[in-house]
GROMACS .gro file of C-alpha atoms in nm:
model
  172
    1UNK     CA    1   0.000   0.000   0.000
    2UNK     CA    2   0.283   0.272   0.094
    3UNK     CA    3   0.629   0.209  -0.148
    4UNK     CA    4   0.840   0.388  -0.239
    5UNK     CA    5   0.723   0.451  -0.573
    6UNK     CA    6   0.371   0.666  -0.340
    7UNK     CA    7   0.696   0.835  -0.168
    8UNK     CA    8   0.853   0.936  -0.475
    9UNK     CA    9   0.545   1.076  -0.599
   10UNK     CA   10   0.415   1.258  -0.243
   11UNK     CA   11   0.813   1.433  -0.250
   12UNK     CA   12   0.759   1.528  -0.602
   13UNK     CA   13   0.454   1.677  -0.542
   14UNK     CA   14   0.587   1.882  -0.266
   15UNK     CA   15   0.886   2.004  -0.482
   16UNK     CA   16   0.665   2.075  -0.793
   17UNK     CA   17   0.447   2.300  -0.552
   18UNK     CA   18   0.718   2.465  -0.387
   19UNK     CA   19   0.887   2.519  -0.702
   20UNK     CA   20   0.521   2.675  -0.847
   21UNK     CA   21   0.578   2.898  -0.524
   22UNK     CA   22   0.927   3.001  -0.566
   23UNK     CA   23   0.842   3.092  -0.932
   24UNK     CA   24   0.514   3.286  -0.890
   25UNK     CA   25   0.664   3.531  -0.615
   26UNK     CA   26   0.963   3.601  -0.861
   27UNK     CA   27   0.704   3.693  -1.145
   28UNK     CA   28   0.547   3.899  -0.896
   29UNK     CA   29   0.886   4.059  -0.738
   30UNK     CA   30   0.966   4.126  -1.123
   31UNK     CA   31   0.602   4.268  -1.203
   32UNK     CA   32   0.583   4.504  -0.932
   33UNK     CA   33   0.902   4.583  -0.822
   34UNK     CA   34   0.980   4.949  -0.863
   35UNK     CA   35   1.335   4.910  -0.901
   36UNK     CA   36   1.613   5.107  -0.666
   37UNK     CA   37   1.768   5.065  -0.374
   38UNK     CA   38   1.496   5.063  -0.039
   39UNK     CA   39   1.747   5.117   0.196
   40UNK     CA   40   1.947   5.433   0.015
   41UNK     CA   41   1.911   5.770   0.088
   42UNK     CA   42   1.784   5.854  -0.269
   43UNK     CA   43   1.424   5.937  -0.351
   44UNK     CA   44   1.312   5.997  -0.668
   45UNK     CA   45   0.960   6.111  -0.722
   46UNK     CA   46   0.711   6.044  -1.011
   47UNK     CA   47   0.611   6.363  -1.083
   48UNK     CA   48   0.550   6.696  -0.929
   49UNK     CA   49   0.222   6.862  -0.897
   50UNK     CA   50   0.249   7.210  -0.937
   51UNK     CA   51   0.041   7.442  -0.713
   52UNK     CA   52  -0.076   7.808  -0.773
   53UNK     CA   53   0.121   8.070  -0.554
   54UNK     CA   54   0.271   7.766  -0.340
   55UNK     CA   55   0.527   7.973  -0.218
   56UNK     CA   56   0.329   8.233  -0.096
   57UNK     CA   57   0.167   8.288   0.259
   58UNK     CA   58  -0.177   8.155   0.361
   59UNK     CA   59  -0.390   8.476   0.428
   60UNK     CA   60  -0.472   8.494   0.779
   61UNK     CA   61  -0.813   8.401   0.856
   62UNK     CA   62  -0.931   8.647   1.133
   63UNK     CA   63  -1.109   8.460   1.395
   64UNK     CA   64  -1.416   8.639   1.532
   65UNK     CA   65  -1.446   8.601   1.926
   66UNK     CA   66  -1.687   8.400   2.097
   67UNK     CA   67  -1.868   8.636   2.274
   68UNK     CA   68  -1.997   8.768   1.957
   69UNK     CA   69  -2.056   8.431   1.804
   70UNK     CA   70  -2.255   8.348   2.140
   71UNK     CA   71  -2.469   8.641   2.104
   72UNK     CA   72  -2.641   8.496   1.803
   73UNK     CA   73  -2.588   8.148   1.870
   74UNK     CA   74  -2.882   7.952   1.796
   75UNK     CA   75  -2.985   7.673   2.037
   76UNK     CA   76  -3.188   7.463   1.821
   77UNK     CA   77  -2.886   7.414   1.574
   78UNK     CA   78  -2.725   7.298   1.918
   79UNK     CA   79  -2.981   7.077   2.011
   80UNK     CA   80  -2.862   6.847   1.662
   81UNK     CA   81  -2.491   6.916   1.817
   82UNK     CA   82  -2.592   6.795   2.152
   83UNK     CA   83  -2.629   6.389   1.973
   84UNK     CA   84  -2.237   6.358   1.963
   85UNK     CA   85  -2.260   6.433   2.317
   86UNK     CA   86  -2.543   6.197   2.434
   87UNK     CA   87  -2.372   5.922   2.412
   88UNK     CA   88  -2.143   6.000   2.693
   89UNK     CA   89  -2.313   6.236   2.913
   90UNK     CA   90  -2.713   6.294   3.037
   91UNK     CA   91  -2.904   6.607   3.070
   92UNK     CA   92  -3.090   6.487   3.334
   93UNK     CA   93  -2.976   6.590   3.701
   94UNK     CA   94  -2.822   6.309   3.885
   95UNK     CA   95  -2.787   6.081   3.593
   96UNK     CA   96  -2.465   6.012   3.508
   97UNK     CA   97  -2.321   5.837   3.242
   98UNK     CA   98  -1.953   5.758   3.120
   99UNK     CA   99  -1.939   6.144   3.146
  100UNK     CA  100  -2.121   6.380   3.442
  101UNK     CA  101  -2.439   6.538   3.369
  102UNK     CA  102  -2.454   6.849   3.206
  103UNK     CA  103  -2.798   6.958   3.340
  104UNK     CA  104  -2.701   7.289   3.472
  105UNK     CA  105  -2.380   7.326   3.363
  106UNK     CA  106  -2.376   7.695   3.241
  107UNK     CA  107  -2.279   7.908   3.536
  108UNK     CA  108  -2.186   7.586   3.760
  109UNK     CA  109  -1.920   7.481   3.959
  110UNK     CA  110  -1.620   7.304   3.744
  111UNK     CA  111  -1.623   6.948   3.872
  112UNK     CA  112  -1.910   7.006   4.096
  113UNK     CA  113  -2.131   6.673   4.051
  114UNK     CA  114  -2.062   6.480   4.355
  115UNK     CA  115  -2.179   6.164   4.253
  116UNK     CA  116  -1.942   6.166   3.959
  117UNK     CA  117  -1.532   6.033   3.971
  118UNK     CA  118  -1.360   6.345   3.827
  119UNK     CA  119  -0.997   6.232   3.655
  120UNK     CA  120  -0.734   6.391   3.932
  121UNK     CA  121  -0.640   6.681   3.678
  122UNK     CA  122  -1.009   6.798   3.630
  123UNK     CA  123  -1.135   6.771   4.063
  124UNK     CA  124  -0.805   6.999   4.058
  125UNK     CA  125  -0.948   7.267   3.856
  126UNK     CA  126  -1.111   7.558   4.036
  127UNK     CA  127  -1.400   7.776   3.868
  128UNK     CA  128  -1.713   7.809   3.718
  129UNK     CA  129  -1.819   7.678   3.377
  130UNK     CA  130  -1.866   7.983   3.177
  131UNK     CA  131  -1.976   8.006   2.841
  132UNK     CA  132  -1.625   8.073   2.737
  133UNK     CA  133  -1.469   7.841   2.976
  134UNK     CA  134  -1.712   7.588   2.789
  135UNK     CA  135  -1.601   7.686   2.475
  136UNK     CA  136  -1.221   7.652   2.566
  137UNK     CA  137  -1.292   7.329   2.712
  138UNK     CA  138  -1.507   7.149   2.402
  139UNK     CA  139  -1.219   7.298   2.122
  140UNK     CA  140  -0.983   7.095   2.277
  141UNK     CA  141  -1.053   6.907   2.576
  142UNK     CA  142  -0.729   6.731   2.685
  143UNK     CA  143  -0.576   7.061   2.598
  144UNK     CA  144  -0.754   7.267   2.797
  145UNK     CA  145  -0.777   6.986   3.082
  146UNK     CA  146  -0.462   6.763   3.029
  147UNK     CA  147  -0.507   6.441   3.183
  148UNK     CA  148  -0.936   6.434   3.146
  149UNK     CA  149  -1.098   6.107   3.097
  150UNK     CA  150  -1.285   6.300   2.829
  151UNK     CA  151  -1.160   6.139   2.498
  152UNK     CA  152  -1.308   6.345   2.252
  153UNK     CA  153  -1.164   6.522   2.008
  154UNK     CA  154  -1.307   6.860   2.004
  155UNK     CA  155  -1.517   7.086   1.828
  156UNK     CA  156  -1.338   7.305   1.625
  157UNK     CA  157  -1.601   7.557   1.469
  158UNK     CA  158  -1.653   7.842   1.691
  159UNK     CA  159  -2.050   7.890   1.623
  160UNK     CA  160  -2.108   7.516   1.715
  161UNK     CA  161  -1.950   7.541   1.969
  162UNK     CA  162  -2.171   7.863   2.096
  163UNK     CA  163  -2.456   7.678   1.968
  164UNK     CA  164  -2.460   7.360   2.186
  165UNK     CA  165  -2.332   7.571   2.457
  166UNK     CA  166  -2.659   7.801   2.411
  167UNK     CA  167  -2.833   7.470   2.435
  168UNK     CA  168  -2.721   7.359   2.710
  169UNK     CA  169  -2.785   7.685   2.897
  170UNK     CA  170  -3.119   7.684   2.753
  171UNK     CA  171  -3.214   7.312   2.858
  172UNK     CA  172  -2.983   7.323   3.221
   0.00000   0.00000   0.00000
Protein backbone atom coordinates (compact mmCIF):
# COMPACT_ATOMS: atom_id res chain seq x y z
CA UNK A 1 0.00 0.00 0.00
CA UNK A 2 2.83 2.72 0.94
CA UNK A 3 6.29 2.09 -1.48
CA UNK A 4 8.40 3.88 -2.39
CA UNK A 5 7.23 4.51 -5.73
CA UNK A 6 3.71 6.66 -3.40
CA UNK A 7 6.96 8.35 -1.68
CA UNK A 8 8.53 9.36 -4.75
CA UNK A 9 5.45 10.76 -5.99
CA UNK A 10 4.15 12.58 -2.43
CA UNK A 11 8.13 14.33 -2.50
CA UNK A 12 7.59 15.28 -6.02
CA UNK A 13 4.54 16.77 -5.42
CA UNK A 14 5.87 18.82 -2.66
CA UNK A 15 8.86 20.04 -4.82
CA UNK A 16 6.65 20.75 -7.93
CA UNK A 17 4.47 23.00 -5.52
CA UNK A 18 7.18 24.65 -3.87
CA UNK A 19 8.87 25.19 -7.02
CA UNK A 20 5.21 26.75 -8.47
CA UNK A 21 5.78 28.98 -5.24
CA UNK A 22 9.27 30.01 -5.66
CA UNK A 23 8.42 30.92 -9.32
CA UNK A 24 5.14 32.86 -8.90
CA UNK A 25 6.64 35.31 -6.15
CA UNK A 26 9.63 36.01 -8.61
CA UNK A 27 7.04 36.93 -11.45
CA UNK A 28 5.47 38.99 -8.96
CA UNK A 29 8.86 40.59 -7.38
CA UNK A 30 9.66 41.26 -11.23
CA UNK A 31 6.02 42.68 -12.03
CA UNK A 32 5.83 45.04 -9.32
CA UNK A 33 9.02 45.83 -8.22
CA UNK A 34 9.80 49.49 -8.63
CA UNK A 35 13.35 49.10 -9.01
CA UNK A 36 16.13 51.07 -6.66
CA UNK A 37 17.68 50.65 -3.74
CA UNK A 38 14.96 50.63 -0.39
CA UNK A 39 17.47 51.17 1.96
CA UNK A 40 19.47 54.33 0.15
CA UNK A 41 19.11 57.70 0.88
CA UNK A 42 17.84 58.54 -2.69
CA UNK A 43 14.24 59.37 -3.51
CA UNK A 44 13.12 59.97 -6.68
CA UNK A 45 9.60 61.11 -7.22
CA UNK A 46 7.11 60.44 -10.11
CA UNK A 47 6.11 63.63 -10.83
CA UNK A 48 5.50 66.96 -9.29
CA UNK A 49 2.22 68.62 -8.97
CA UNK A 50 2.49 72.10 -9.37
CA UNK A 51 0.41 74.42 -7.13
CA UNK A 52 -0.76 78.08 -7.73
CA UNK A 53 1.21 80.70 -5.54
CA UNK A 54 2.71 77.66 -3.40
CA UNK A 55 5.27 79.73 -2.18
CA UNK A 56 3.29 82.33 -0.96
CA UNK A 57 1.67 82.88 2.59
CA UNK A 58 -1.77 81.55 3.61
CA UNK A 59 -3.90 84.76 4.28
CA UNK A 60 -4.72 84.94 7.79
CA UNK A 61 -8.13 84.01 8.56
CA UNK A 62 -9.31 86.47 11.33
CA UNK A 63 -11.09 84.60 13.95
CA UNK A 64 -14.16 86.39 15.32
CA UNK A 65 -14.46 86.01 19.26
CA UNK A 66 -16.87 84.00 20.97
CA UNK A 67 -18.68 86.36 22.74
CA UNK A 68 -19.97 87.68 19.57
CA UNK A 69 -20.56 84.31 18.04
CA UNK A 70 -22.55 83.48 21.40
CA UNK A 71 -24.69 86.41 21.04
CA UNK A 72 -26.41 84.96 18.03
CA UNK A 73 -25.88 81.48 18.70
CA UNK A 74 -28.82 79.52 17.96
CA UNK A 75 -29.85 76.73 20.37
CA UNK A 76 -31.88 74.63 18.21
CA UNK A 77 -28.86 74.14 15.74
CA UNK A 78 -27.25 72.98 19.18
CA UNK A 79 -29.81 70.77 20.11
CA UNK A 80 -28.62 68.47 16.62
CA UNK A 81 -24.91 69.16 18.17
CA UNK A 82 -25.92 67.95 21.52
CA UNK A 83 -26.29 63.89 19.73
CA UNK A 84 -22.37 63.58 19.63
CA UNK A 85 -22.60 64.33 23.17
CA UNK A 86 -25.43 61.97 24.34
CA UNK A 87 -23.72 59.22 24.12
CA UNK A 88 -21.43 60.00 26.93
CA UNK A 89 -23.13 62.36 29.13
CA UNK A 90 -27.13 62.94 30.37
CA UNK A 91 -29.04 66.07 30.70
CA UNK A 92 -30.90 64.87 33.34
CA UNK A 93 -29.76 65.90 37.01
CA UNK A 94 -28.22 63.09 38.85
CA UNK A 95 -27.87 60.81 35.93
CA UNK A 96 -24.65 60.12 35.08
CA UNK A 97 -23.21 58.37 32.42
CA UNK A 98 -19.53 57.58 31.20
CA UNK A 99 -19.39 61.44 31.46
CA UNK A 100 -21.21 63.80 34.42
CA UNK A 101 -24.39 65.38 33.69
CA UNK A 102 -24.54 68.49 32.06
CA UNK A 103 -27.98 69.58 33.40
CA UNK A 104 -27.01 72.89 34.72
CA UNK A 105 -23.80 73.26 33.63
CA UNK A 106 -23.76 76.95 32.41
CA UNK A 107 -22.79 79.08 35.36
CA UNK A 108 -21.86 75.86 37.60
CA UNK A 109 -19.20 74.81 39.59
CA UNK A 110 -16.20 73.04 37.44
CA UNK A 111 -16.23 69.48 38.72
CA UNK A 112 -19.10 70.06 40.96
CA UNK A 113 -21.31 66.73 40.51
CA UNK A 114 -20.62 64.80 43.55
CA UNK A 115 -21.79 61.64 42.53
CA UNK A 116 -19.42 61.66 39.59
CA UNK A 117 -15.32 60.33 39.71
CA UNK A 118 -13.60 63.45 38.27
CA UNK A 119 -9.97 62.32 36.55
CA UNK A 120 -7.34 63.91 39.32
CA UNK A 121 -6.40 66.81 36.78
CA UNK A 122 -10.09 67.98 36.30
CA UNK A 123 -11.35 67.71 40.63
CA UNK A 124 -8.05 69.99 40.58
CA UNK A 125 -9.48 72.67 38.56
CA UNK A 126 -11.11 75.58 40.36
CA UNK A 127 -14.00 77.76 38.68
CA UNK A 128 -17.13 78.09 37.18
CA UNK A 129 -18.19 76.78 33.77
CA UNK A 130 -18.66 79.83 31.77
CA UNK A 131 -19.76 80.06 28.41
CA UNK A 132 -16.25 80.73 27.37
CA UNK A 133 -14.69 78.41 29.76
CA UNK A 134 -17.12 75.88 27.89
CA UNK A 135 -16.01 76.86 24.75
CA UNK A 136 -12.21 76.52 25.66
CA UNK A 137 -12.92 73.29 27.12
CA UNK A 138 -15.07 71.49 24.02
CA UNK A 139 -12.19 72.98 21.22
CA UNK A 140 -9.83 70.95 22.77
CA UNK A 141 -10.53 69.07 25.76
CA UNK A 142 -7.29 67.31 26.85
CA UNK A 143 -5.76 70.61 25.98
CA UNK A 144 -7.54 72.67 27.97
CA UNK A 145 -7.77 69.86 30.82
CA UNK A 146 -4.62 67.63 30.29
CA UNK A 147 -5.07 64.41 31.83
CA UNK A 148 -9.36 64.34 31.46
CA UNK A 149 -10.98 61.07 30.97
CA UNK A 150 -12.85 63.00 28.29
CA UNK A 151 -11.60 61.39 24.98
CA UNK A 152 -13.08 63.45 22.52
CA UNK A 153 -11.64 65.22 20.08
CA UNK A 154 -13.07 68.60 20.04
CA UNK A 155 -15.17 70.86 18.28
CA UNK A 156 -13.38 73.05 16.25
CA UNK A 157 -16.01 75.57 14.69
CA UNK A 158 -16.53 78.42 16.91
CA UNK A 159 -20.50 78.90 16.23
CA UNK A 160 -21.08 75.16 17.15
CA UNK A 161 -19.50 75.41 19.69
CA UNK A 162 -21.71 78.63 20.96
CA UNK A 163 -24.56 76.78 19.68
CA UNK A 164 -24.60 73.60 21.86
CA UNK A 165 -23.32 75.71 24.57
CA UNK A 166 -26.59 78.01 24.11
CA UNK A 167 -28.33 74.70 24.35
CA UNK A 168 -27.21 73.59 27.10
CA UNK A 169 -27.85 76.85 28.97
CA UNK A 170 -31.19 76.84 27.53
CA UNK A 171 -32.14 73.12 28.58
CA UNK A 172 -29.83 73.23 32.21
Amino acid sequence: MFDTMTLTKLVGGFCGALLIFLLGGWAAETLYHTGGDHYGDEVHQAYVIPLPDAGAEEEAVEEVAFDVVYASADADAGGRIWNQCRACHAMEPGVNGTGPTLAGIVGREQAAVSEYAYSSAFAELDGVWTPENLSHFLENPSGWVPGTKMTYSGIGDVEDRANIIAWLEAEG
